Short mmCIF file of C-alpha atoms in Angstrom, two decimals:
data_model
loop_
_atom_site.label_atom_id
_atom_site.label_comp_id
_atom_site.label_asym_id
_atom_site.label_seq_id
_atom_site.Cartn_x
_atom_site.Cartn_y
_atom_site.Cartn_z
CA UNK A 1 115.12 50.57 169.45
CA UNK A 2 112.84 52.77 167.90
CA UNK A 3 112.69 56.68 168.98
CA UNK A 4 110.62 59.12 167.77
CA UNK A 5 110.58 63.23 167.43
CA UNK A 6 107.29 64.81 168.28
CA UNK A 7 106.69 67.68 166.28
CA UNK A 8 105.83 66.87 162.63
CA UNK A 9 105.81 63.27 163.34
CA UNK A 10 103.19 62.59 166.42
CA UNK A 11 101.81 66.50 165.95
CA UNK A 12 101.75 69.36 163.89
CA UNK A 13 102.47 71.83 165.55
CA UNK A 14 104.54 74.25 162.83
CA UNK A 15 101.24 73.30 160.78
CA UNK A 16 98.92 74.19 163.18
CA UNK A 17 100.36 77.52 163.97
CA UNK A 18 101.02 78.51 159.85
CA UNK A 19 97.52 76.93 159.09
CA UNK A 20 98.89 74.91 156.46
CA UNK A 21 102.05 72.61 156.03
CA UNK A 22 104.75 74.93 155.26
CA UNK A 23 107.25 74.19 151.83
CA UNK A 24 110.20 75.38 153.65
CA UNK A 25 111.24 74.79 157.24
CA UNK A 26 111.95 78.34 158.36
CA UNK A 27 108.35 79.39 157.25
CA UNK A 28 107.71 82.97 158.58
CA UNK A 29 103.88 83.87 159.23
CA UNK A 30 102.93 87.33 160.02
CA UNK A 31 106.48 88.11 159.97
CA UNK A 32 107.27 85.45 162.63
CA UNK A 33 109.10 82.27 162.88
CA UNK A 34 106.82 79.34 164.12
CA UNK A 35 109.44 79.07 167.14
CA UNK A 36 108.77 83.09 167.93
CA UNK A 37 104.66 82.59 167.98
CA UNK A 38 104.55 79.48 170.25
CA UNK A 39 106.93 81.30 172.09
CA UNK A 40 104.75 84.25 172.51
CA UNK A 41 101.49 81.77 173.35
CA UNK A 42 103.19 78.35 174.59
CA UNK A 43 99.30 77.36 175.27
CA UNK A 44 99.97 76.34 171.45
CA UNK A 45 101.41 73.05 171.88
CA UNK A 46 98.37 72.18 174.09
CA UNK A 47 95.98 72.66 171.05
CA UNK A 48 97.80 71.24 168.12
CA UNK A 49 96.36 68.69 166.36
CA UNK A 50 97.94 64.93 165.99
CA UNK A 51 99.40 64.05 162.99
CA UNK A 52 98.02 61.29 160.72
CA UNK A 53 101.09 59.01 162.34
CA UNK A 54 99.59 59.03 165.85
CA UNK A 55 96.35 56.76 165.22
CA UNK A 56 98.86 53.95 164.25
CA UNK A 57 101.52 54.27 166.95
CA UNK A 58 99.15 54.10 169.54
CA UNK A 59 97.37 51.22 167.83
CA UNK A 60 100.23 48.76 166.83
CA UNK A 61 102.99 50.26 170.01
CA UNK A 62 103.09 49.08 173.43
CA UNK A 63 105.09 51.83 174.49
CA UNK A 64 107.29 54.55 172.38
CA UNK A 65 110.41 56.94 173.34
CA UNK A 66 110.10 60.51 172.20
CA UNK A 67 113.31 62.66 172.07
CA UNK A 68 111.68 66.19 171.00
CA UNK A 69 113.41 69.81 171.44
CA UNK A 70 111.13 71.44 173.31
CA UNK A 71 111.73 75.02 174.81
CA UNK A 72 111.23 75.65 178.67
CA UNK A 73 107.90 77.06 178.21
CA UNK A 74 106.80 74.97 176.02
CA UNK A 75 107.12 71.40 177.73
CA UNK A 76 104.18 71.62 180.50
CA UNK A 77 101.77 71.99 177.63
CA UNK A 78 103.30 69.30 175.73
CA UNK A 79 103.24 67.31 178.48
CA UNK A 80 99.76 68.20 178.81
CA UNK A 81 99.25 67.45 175.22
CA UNK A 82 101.29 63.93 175.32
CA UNK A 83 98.81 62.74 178.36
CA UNK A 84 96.18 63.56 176.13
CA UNK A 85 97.15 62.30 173.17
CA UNK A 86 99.62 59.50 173.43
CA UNK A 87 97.37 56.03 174.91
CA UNK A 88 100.18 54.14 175.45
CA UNK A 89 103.07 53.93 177.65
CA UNK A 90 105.72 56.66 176.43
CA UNK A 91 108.48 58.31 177.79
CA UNK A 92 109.84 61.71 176.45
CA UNK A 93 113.32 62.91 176.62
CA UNK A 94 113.48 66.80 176.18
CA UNK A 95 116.59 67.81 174.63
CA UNK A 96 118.15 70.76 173.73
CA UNK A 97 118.58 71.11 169.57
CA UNK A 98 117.73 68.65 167.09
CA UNK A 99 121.47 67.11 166.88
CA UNK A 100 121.48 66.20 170.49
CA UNK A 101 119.13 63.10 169.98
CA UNK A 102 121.67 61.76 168.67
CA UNK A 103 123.84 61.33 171.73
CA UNK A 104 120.26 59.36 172.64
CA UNK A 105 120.68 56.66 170.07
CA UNK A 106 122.47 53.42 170.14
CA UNK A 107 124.07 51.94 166.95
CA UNK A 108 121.43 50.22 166.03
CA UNK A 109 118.89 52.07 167.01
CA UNK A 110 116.66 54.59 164.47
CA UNK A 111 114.77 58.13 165.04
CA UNK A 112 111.73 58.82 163.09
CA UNK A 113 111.97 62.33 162.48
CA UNK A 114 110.65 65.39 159.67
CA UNK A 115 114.09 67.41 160.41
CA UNK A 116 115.57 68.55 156.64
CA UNK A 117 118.68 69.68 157.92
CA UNK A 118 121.04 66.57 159.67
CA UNK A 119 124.13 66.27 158.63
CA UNK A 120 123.15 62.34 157.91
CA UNK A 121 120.38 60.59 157.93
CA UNK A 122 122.05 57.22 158.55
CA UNK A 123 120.02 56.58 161.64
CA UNK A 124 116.80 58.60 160.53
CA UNK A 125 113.48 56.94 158.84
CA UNK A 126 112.67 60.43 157.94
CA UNK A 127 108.72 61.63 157.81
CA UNK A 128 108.23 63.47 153.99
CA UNK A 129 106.90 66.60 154.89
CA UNK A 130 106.47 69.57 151.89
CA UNK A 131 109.72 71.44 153.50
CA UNK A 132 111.99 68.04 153.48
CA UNK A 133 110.61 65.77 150.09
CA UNK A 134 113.65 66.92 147.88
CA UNK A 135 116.23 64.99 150.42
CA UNK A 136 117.86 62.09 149.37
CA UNK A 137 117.75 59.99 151.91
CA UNK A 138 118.25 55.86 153.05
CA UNK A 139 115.13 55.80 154.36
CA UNK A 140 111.68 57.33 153.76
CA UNK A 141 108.11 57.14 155.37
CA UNK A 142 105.70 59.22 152.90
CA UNK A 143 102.08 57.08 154.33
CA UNK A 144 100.61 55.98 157.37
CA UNK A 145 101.05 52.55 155.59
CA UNK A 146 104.43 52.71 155.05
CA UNK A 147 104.73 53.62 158.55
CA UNK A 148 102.70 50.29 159.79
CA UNK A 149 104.69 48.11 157.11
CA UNK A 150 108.12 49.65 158.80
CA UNK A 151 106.86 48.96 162.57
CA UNK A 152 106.08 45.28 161.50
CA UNK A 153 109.74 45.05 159.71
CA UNK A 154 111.40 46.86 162.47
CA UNK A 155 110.17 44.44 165.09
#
């Protein structure tokens, strides 16, 4: 099975909030962690834009599982945002730091995901994004294309 993280993957929200994709994960704008300005207006995960992944998923999936850490005032606007956004059937698991999807995924199973900092990526076809490109990693996903060609290997 196929399970996929939300932010930098299906929306940019860390992108959206810095104005530009950051080069480092921990990007600080205004002096401010992404993570402390949603905080301050959750309304932000409402108005983020999708990512250039989303047009394919919901044109080649019938349905998608989303395991995305999400804090407590964040997830009704993301849920708002996933009803808008997502046109398929989905269900989203909220969990509570990046290394608990894990506990999510079978042994077979892989997470599409932008995180730079897993321990392994043995179960990860990992998003490039600016702040994770250097990684040396099993398995990449740098295109919408490569995306589509994965999804019809995958299946």
């Amino acid at each position: 099975m196929i399970y996929w993280d939300l932010d930098g993957v299906l929306r940019l929200l860390g992108s959206y909030v810095l104005g530009q994709e950051p080069d480092v994960w921990d990007k600080k704008y205004k002096g401010k962690t992404v993570v402390q300005h949603i905080n301050e207006h959750p309304e932000i995960c409402l108005y983020a834009p999708e990512s250039e992944y989303l047009p394919i998923v919901n044109e080649v999936c019938d349905h998608i599982n989303i395991l995305t850490n999400q804090l407590p005032s964040w997830i009704p606007w993301t849920d708002k945002w996933l009803n808008n956004h997502i046109k398929i059937s989905y269900e989203v698991v909220y969990t509570n730091g990046p290394d608990a999807k894990f506990s999510y995924l079978g042994k077979d199973d892989i997470l599409i995901e932008d995180y730079p900092k897993y321990q392994s990526y043995n179960q990860i076809a990992l998003i490039t994004r600016n702040y994770n490109k250097d990684l040396d990693v099993p398995l990449r996903i740098s295109s919408p294309d490569e995306l589509l060609k994965f999804l019809e290997n995958y299946q």
